[in-house]
XYZ file of C-alpha atoms in Angstrom:
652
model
C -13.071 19.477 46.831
C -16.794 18.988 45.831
C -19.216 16.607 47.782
C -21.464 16.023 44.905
C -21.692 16.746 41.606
C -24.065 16.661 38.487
C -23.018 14.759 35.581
C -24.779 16.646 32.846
C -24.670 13.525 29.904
C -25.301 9.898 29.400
C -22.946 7.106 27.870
C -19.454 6.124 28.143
C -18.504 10.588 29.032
C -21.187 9.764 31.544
C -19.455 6.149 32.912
C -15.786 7.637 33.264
C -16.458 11.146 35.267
C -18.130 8.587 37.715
C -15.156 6.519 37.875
C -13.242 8.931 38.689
C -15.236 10.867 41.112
C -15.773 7.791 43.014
C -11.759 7.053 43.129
C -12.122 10.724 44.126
C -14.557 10.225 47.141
C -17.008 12.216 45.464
C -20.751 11.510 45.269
C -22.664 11.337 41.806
C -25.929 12.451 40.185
C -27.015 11.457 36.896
C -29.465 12.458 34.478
C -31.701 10.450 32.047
C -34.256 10.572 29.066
C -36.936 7.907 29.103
C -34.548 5.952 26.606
C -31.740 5.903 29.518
C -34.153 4.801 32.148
C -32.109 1.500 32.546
C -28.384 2.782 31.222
C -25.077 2.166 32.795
C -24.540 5.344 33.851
C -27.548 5.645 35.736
C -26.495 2.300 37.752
C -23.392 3.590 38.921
C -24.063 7.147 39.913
C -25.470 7.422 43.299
C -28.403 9.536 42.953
C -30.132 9.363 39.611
C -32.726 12.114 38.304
C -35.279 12.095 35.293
C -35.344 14.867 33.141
C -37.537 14.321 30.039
C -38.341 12.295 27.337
C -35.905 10.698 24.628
C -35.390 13.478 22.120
C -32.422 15.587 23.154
C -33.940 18.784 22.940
C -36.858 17.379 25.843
C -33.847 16.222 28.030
C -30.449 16.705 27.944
C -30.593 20.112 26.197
C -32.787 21.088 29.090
C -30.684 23.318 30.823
C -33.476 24.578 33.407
C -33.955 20.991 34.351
C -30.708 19.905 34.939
C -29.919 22.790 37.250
C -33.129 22.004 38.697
C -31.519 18.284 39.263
C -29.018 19.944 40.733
C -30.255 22.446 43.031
C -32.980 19.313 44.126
C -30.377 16.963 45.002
C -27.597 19.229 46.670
C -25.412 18.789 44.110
C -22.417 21.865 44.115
C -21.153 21.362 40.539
C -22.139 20.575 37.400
C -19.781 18.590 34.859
C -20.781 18.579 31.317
C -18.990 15.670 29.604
C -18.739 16.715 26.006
C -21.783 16.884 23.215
C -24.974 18.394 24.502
C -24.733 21.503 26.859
C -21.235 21.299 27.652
C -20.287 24.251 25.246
C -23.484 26.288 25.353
C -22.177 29.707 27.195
C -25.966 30.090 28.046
C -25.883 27.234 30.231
C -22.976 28.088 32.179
C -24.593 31.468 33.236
C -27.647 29.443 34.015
C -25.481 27.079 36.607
C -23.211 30.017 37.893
C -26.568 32.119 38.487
C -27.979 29.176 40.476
C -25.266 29.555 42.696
C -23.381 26.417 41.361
C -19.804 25.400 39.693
C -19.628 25.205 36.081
C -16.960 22.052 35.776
C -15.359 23.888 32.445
C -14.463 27.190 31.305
C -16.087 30.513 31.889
C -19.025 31.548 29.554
C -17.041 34.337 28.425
C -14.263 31.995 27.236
C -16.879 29.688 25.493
C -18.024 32.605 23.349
C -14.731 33.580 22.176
C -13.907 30.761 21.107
C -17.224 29.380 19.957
C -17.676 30.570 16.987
C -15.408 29.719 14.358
C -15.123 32.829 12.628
C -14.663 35.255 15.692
C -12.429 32.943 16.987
C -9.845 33.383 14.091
C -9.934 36.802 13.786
C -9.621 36.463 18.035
C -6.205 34.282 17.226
C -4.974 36.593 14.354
C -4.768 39.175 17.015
C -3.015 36.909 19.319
C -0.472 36.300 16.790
C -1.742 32.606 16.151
C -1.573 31.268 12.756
C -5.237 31.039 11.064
C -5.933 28.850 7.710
C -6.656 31.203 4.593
C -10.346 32.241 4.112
C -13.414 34.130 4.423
C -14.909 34.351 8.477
C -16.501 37.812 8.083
C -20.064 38.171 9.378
C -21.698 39.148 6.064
C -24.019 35.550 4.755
C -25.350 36.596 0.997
C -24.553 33.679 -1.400
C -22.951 36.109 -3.735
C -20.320 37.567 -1.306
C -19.675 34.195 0.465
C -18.882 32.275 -3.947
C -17.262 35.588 -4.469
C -14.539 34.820 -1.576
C -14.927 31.536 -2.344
C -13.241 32.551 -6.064
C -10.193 34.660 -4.619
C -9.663 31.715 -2.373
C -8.885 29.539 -5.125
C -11.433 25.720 -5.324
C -11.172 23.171 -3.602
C -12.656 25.444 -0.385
C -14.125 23.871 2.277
C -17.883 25.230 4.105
C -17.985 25.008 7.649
C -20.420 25.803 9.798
C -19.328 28.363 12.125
C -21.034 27.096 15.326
C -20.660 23.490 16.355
C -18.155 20.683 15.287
C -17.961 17.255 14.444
C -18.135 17.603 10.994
C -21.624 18.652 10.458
C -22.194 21.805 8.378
C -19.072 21.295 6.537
C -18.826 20.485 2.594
C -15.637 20.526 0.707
C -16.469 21.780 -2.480
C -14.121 21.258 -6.097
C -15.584 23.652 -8.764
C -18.204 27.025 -8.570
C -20.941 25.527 -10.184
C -21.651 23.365 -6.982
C -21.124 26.114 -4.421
C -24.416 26.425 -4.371
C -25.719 23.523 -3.198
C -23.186 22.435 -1.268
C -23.726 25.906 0.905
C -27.224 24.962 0.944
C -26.430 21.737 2.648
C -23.968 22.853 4.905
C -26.530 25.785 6.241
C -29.468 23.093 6.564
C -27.505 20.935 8.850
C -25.678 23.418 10.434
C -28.935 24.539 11.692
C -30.242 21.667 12.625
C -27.595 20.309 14.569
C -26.119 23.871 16.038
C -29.687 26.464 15.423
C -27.675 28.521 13.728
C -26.736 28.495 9.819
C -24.481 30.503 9.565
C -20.881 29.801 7.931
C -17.369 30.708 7.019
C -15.649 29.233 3.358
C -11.404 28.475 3.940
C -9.033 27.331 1.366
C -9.075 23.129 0.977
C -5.478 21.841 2.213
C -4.383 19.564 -0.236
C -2.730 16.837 2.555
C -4.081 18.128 5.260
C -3.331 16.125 8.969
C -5.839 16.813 11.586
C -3.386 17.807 14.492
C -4.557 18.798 18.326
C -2.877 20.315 21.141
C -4.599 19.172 24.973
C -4.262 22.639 26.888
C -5.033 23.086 30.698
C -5.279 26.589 32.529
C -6.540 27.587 36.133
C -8.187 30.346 37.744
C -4.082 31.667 38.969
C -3.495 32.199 35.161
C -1.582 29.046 34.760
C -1.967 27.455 31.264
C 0.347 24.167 30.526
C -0.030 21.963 27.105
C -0.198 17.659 27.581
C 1.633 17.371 23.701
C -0.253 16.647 21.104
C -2.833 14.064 19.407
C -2.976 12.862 15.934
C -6.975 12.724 14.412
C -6.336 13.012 10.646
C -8.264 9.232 10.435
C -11.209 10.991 9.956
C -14.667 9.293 7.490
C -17.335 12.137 7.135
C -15.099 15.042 8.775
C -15.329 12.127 12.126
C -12.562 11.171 13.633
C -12.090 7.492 13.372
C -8.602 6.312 15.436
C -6.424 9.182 17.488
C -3.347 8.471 18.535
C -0.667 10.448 20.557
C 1.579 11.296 20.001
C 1.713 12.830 16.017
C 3.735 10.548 14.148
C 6.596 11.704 12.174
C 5.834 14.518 14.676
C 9.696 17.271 14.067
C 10.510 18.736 17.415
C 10.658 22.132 15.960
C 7.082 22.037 14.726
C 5.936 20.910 18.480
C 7.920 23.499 20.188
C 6.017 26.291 17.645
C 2.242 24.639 17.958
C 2.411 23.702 21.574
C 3.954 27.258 22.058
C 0.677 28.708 19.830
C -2.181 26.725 21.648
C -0.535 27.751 24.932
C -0.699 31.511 23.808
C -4.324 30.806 22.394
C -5.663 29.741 25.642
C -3.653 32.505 27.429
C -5.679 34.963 25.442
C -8.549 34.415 26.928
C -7.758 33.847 30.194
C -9.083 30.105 30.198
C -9.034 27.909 33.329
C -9.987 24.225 32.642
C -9.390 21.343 29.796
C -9.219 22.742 26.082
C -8.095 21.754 22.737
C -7.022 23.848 20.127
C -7.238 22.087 16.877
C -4.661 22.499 13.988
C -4.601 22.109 9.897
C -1.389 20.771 9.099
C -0.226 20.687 5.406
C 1.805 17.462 5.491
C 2.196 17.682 1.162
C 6.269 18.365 1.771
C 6.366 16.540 5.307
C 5.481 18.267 8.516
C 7.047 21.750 8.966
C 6.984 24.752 11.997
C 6.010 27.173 9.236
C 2.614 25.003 7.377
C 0.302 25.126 10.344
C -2.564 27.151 11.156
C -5.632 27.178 13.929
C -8.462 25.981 12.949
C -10.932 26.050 16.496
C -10.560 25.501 19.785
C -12.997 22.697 21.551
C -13.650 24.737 25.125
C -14.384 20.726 27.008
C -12.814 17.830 27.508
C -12.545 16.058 24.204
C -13.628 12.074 23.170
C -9.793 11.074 22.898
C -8.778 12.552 25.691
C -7.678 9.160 26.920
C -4.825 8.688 24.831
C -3.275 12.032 26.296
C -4.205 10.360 29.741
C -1.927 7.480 28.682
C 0.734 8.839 27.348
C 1.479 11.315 30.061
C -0.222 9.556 33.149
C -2.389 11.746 33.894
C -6.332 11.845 35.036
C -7.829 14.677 33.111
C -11.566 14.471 34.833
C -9.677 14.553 38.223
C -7.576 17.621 36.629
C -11.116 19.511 35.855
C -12.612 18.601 39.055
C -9.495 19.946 40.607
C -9.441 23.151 39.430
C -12.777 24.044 39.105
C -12.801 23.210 43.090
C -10.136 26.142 43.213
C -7.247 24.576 43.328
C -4.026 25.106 40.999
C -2.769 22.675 37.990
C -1.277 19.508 39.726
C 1.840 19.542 37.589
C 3.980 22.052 36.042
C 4.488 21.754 32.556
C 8.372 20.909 33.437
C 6.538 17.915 35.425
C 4.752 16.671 32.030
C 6.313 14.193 29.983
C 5.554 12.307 27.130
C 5.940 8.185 27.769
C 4.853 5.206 24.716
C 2.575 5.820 22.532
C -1.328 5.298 22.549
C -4.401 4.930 19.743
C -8.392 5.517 20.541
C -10.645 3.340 18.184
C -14.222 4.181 18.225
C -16.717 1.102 17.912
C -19.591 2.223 16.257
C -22.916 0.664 15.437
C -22.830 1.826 11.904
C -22.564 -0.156 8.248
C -19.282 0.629 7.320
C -20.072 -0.601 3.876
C -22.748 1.413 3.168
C -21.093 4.711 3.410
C -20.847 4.583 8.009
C -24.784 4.678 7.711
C -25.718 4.929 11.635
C -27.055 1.504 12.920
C -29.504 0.946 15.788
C -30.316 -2.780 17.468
C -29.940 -4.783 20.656
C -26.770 -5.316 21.809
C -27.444 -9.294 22.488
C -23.853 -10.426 22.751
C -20.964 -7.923 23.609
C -17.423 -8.503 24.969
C -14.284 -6.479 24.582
C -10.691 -7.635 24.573
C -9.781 -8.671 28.278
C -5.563 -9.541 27.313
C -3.265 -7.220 26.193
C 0.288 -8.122 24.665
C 3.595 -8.165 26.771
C 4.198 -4.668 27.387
C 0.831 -3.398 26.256
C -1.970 -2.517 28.066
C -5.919 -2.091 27.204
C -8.562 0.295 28.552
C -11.953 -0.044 27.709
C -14.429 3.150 27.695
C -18.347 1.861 26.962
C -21.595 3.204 28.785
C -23.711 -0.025 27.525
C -23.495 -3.922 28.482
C -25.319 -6.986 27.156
C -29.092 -6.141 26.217
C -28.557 -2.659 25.937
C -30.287 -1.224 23.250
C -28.574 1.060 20.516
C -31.705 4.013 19.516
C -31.979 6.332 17.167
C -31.886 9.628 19.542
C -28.099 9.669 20.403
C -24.924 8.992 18.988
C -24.539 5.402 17.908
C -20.982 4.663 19.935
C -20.737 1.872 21.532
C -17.305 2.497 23.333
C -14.102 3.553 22.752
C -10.974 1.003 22.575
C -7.726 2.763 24.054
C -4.705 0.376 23.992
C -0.940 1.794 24.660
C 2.646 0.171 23.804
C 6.132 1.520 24.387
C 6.617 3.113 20.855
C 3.821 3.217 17.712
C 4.731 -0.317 16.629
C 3.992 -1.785 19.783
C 0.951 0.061 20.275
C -0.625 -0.296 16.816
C 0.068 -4.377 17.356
C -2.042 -4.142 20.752
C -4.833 -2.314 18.311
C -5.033 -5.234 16.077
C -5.049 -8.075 18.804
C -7.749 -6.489 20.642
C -9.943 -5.363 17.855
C -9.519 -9.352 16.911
C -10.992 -10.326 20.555
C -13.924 -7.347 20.604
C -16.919 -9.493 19.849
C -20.611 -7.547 19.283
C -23.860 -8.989 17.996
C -27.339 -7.241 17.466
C -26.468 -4.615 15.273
C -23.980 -3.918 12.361
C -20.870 -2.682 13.897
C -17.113 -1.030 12.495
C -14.689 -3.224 14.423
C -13.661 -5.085 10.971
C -13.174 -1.398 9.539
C -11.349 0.016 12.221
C -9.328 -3.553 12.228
C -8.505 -3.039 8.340
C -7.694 0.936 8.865
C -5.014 0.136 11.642
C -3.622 -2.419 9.167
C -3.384 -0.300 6.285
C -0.121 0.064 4.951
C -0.040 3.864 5.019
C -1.459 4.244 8.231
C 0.862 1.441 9.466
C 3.854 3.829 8.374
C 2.123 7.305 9.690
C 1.838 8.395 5.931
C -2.080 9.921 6.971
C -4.083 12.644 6.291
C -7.757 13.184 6.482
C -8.432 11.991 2.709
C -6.588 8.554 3.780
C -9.998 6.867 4.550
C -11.897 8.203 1.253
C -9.240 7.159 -0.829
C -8.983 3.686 0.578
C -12.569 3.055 1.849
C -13.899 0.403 -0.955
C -10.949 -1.918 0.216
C -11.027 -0.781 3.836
C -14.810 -1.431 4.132
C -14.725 -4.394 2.060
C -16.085 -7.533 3.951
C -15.121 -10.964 2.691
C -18.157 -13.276 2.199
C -18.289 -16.098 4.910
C -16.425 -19.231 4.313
C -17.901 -22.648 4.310
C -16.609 -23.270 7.552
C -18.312 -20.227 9.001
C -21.323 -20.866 7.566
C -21.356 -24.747 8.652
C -20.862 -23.365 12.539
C -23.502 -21.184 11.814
C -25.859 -24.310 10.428
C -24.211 -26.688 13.643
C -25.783 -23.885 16.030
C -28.886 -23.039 14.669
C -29.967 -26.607 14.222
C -29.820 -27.582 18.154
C -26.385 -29.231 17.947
C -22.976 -28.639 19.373
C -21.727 -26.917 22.451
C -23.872 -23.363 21.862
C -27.144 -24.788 21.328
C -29.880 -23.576 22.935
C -31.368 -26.945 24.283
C -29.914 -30.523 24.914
C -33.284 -32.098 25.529
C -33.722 -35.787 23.654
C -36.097 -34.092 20.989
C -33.981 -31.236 20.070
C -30.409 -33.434 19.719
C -28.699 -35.038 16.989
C -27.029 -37.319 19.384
C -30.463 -39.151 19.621
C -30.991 -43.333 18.588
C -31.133 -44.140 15.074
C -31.320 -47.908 14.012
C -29.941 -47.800 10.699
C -28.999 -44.207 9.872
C -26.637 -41.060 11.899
C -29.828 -38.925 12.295
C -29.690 -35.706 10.362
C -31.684 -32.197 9.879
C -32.334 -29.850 7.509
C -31.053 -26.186 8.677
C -32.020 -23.006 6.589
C -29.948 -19.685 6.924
C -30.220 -16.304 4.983
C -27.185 -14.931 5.070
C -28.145 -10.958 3.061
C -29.735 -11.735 0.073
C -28.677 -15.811 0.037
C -30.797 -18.522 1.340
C -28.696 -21.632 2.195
C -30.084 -25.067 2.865
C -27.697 -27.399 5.273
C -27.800 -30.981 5.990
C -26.437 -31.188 9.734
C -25.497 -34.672 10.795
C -24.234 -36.656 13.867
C -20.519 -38.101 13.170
C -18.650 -39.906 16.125
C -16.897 -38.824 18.965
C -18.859 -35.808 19.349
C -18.596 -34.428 15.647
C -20.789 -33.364 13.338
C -21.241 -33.207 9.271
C -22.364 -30.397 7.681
C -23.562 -30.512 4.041
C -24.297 -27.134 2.441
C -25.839 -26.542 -0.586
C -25.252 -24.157 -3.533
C -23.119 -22.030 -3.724
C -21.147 -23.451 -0.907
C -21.444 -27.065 -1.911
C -19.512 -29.071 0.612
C -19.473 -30.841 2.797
C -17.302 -30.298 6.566
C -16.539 -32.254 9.814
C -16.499 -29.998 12.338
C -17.339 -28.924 16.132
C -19.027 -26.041 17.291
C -17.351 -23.008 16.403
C -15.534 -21.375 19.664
C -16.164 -17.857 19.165
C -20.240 -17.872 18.263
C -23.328 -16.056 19.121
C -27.003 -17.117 19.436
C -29.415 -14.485 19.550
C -33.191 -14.702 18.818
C -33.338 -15.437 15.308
C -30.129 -14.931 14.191
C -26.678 -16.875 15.035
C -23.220 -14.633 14.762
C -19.882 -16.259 13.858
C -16.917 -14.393 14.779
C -13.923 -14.732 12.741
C -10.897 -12.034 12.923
C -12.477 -8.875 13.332
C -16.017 -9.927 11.138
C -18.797 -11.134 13.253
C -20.930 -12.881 10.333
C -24.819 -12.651 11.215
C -26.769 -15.427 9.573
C -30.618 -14.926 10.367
C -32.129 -18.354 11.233
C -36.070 -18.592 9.666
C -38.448 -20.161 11.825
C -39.710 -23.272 10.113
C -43.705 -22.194 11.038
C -43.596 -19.006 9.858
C -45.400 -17.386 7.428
C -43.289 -16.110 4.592
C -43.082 -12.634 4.004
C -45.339 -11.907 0.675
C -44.973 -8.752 0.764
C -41.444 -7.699 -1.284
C -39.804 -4.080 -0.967
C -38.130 -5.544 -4.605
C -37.045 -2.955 -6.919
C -40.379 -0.523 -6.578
C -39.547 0.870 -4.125
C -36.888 2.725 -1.957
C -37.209 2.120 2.339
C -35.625 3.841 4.744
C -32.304 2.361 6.313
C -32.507 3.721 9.622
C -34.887 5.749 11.557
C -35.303 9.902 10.823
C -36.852 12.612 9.627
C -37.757 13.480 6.174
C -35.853 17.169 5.730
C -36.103 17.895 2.468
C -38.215 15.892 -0.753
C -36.794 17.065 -4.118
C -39.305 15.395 -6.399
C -42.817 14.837 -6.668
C -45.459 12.190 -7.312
C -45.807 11.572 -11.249
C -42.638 13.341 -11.884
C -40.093 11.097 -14.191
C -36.630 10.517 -12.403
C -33.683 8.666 -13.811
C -31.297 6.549 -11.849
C -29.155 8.512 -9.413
C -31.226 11.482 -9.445
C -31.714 12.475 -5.796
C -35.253 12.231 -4.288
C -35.230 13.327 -0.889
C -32.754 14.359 2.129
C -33.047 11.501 5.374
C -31.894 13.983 8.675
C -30.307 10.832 11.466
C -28.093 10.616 13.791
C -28.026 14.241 13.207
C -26.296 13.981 9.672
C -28.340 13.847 6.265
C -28.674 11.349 4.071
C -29.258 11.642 0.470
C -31.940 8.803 -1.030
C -31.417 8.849 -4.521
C -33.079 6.812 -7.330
C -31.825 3.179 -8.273
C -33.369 3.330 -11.894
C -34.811 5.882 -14.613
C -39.083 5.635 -13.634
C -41.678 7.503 -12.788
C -42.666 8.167 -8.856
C -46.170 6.834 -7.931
C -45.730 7.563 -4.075
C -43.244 10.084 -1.918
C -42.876 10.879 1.504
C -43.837 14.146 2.616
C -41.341 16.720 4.191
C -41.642 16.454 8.101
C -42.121 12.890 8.216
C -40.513 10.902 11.018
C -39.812 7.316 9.686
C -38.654 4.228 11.237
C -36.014 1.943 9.664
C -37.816 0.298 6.882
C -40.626 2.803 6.423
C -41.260 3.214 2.252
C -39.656 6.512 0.921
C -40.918 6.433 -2.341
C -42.509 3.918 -4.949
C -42.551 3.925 -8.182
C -45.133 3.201 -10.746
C -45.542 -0.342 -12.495
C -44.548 0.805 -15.653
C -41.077 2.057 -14.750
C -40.208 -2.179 -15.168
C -42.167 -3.252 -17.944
């Protein structure tokens, strides 16, 4: 067994190979950009080396200065978490030529399998079923809408490097082939270098279906069942579980039987996943499955595979890439319960998963589990950690398990309920109404089950008067969460005639509300609020409550309602974005402007192309006007930064 290793990532990836190479005995390195001077993961390794500045591409895509880290600290091996470098076949040669251990497959096996394209024709060979389409090497536009015709529309464009859902476009009719292929080639290079793509026929129910593989360097390959990711929003997944519901014995003998032969043909020693379209339009069937890639790492859900077969699949990879032989037989495997990953994002689920970014001021996860249930956090951040633009915007990854999908899916809902987050907008009231959904409640998913549900699964009920009253009780001084208790600050202060009283102001979005907060006895307080509220409550402070500078969060359910509090001596803000102009909602990079200063627009006309979080964003136009400022193409803007303005006249 190794001595040290390199952890080649950040985050929660980052957090658990620690864990478990410290259960392990093993010693740590980590890596960090400037942005992860302070992280988590840098705290618990042992050894900690800097290797650039924030943007990926200056740090952790820096594969001559992580093996540098390496080599510098005495590290043997080299584990790549997933993301970044950790399916780069360039990168392995540049570890294995340094004389270290690659903690994952052999370069060779990366490239077969890490292209889309070659990889099919690779499995059609092997005998493994392959979804119907195009994944020849020719590019033009004409041959690629050609194919796409004797496919038959809907088709779907995927990039043919990469995953995760960027590059891809499903597209409905030939007239926007076009520019859908244009989009899927601009991201696909932007996120992957490489633009290249292949066009496959749109399943009409199609269920997102995974087999975990495992092989060694003796030719041993075993399968750990299967995982269930068709809760997918942008091509994302969104909650795994494992196993598949409604999940037929024959059609797990015949695709745990394919992704064992898949790995087998190319010899692969490590953690894999070969990834499966399943047509569940007539239920789920042996015959209606085909391969669609193979992710040569260790994937993000990996943990509910870890729970339902008790297994540690870090201490598997560190295992075998030390030389050893799988530590079970796949007669020794067995499936127990059931499990589900959520993934707690920093993201406005309401305005179509935009990325969010923010200080995470308050932050605590579900602690209880219900009789029979247990709960295992994965997170790489704590309190004060701050949530940037340069990485992916998770903030950790809630894994509960139960002793069949009922139980489990009630241990989901309880500890979403307890996960309380404040400092940036966050999906736990999404993820809280997708577990509830009737459909998903009965298995009945595919990866269209979030689009065709999202305005009610996104929708956030506005904040009751009694949340708004806690928020007012806070934010004025009183009750058991405010700040101070000093004589000058307290309601509880001497009044000769009158219970003393102060005027609180909250925005709450767009709403401005005006609250009369006054001392009642035995330790209670009135709250008054004004339009549109217009009540008045007795109440105490609200239990489950947040202060952070400037802003007070109530939690209630799964919503944490953030009420920004104004400070009284502050000068008002006279400058309005209004409806002249259009900002940007989170920090990026202008990719592509489609308009031009004096040019006349009319409402919903797209402007310009917003590249974050590594995923474009369209910024279209609210109203018919004509553009009296644009951003120019290269721009990097922060979150707020004007986009365009339009002239005066477009409102007259």
């Amino acid at each position: 067994m190794f001595a040290k290793i390199l952890i080649a990532n950040r985050g929660e990836i980052a957090c658990r190979v620690i864990r478990t190479a410290r259960r392990m005995g093993v010693r740590t390195v980590a890596v960090y950009s400037d942005a992860d001077a302070g992280a988590l993961h840098v705290e618990m390794a042992d050894e900690a080396v800097h290797i650039g500045s924030s943007p990926v591409g200056e740090s952790y895509l820096r594969g001559d200065r992580i093996v540098a880290a390496a080599l510098a600290t005495g590290a043997e091996a080299i584990h790549p978490g997933y993301g970044f470098l950790s399916e780069n076949p360039d990168f392995v040669d540049q570890v294995t030529a340094a004389g270290l251990v690659f903690i994952g497959p052999s370069a060779a096996s990366i490239r077969a399998m890490g292209l889309k394209d070659a990889a099919k024709r690779l499995m059609e060979k092997a005998g493994v079923p392959v979804v119907p389409g195009y994944h020849g090497e020719a590019q033009e536009i004409v041959l690629l809408a050609s194919k796409a015709r004797e496919i038959g529309y809907p088709v779907l464009i995927k990039a043919r490097a990469g995953g995760g859902g960027k590059g891809m476009r499903r597209v409905e009719h030939p007239d926007d082939f076009s520019e859908a292929l244009s989009g899927a080639r601009r991201e696909a290079k932007a996120a992957f270098g490489d633009d290249r793509v292949l066009v496959e026929k749109y399943v009409d129910k199609p269920r997102h279906i995974e087999v975990q593989v495992f092989g060694d360097i003796f030719g041993n390959v075993v399968h750990l069942f299967e995982r269930d990711c068709s809760a997918q929003r942008r091509h994302q997944k969104v909650i795994e579980e494992a196993p598949a519901p409604g999940m037929t014995p024959a059609l797990r003998k015949a695709m745990t039987e394919a992704a064992v032969k898949a790995a087998k043909a190319i010899d692969y020693s490590g953690a894999g996943t070969i990834e499966f379209i399943v047509d569940a339009s007539q239920g789920l069937k042996a015959d209606r499955f085909w391969f669609m890639e193979m992710n040569t790492r260790l994937q993000v859900e990996h943990p509910v595979t870890e729970m339902v077969t008790g297994t540690d699949l870090v201490e598997w990879q560190l295992r075998v890439a030390s030389g050893e032989k799988l530590p079970k037989t796949q007669s020794e495997i067995a499936l127990s319960g059931h499990a589900f990953e959520a993934r707690i994002y920093a993201e406005d689920a309401a305005k179509g998963f935009l990325p969010a970014t923010g200080t995470l001021h308050h932050l605590k996860f579900a602690d209880t589990a219900p009789e029979g249930a247990s709960i295992r956090i994965e997170t790489g951040v704590r309190t004060g950690d701050v949530i940037s633009p340069f990485y992916d915007p998770m903030i950790a990854k809630l894994v509960v398990h139960g002793k069949n999908r009922q139980a489990a899916l009630e241990a989901l809902g309880i500890s979403l309920s307890q996960t309380e987050i404040a400092g940036s907008t966050v999906n736990t009231a999404f993820l809280a109404a997708l577990a509830a959904d009737a459909d998903f409640s009965a298995g009945d998913i595919d990866t269209g089950l979030i689009g065709r549900h999202q305005q009610a699964l996104t929708a956030v009920p506005p904040p009751s008067s009694e949340i708004v009253a806690a928020a007012a009780l806070v934010a004025s001084g009183a009750g058991a969460q405010a700040p101070t208790r000093d004589p000058w600050s307290s309601l509880a202060g001497y009044a000769h005639f009158h219970a003393m009283a102060r005027r609180t102001r909250l925005r709450y979005g767009e709403d401005d509300i005006l609250a009369l907060v006054s001392m009642r006895p035995e330790g209670r307080f009135q709250v008054a609020l004004d339009a549109p509220y217009d009540s008045a409550l007795d109440l105490r402070a609200a239990p489950r409550l947040a202060r952070w500078p400037g802003h007070v969060t109530v939690f209630s359910g799964t919503v944490g309602y953030s009420f920004a509090v104004p400070d009284p001596l502050a000068r008002a803000d006279e400058i309005a974005a209004g409806a002249d102009s259009l900002r940007a909602p989170m920090p990026g990079l202008v990719k592509l402007v489609r308009a031009a200063k004096g040019e006349t627009v009319i409402k919903g006309q797209p402007l310009l192309i917003l590249e974050a979080m590594k995923m474009e964003h369209t910024i279209s136009a609210t109203h018919d006007g004509t553009i009296a400022e644009i951003a120019t193409e290269g721009a990097q803007v922060t979150d707020g930064t004007v986009l365009v303005r339009f002239a005066e006249e477009a409102h007259g």
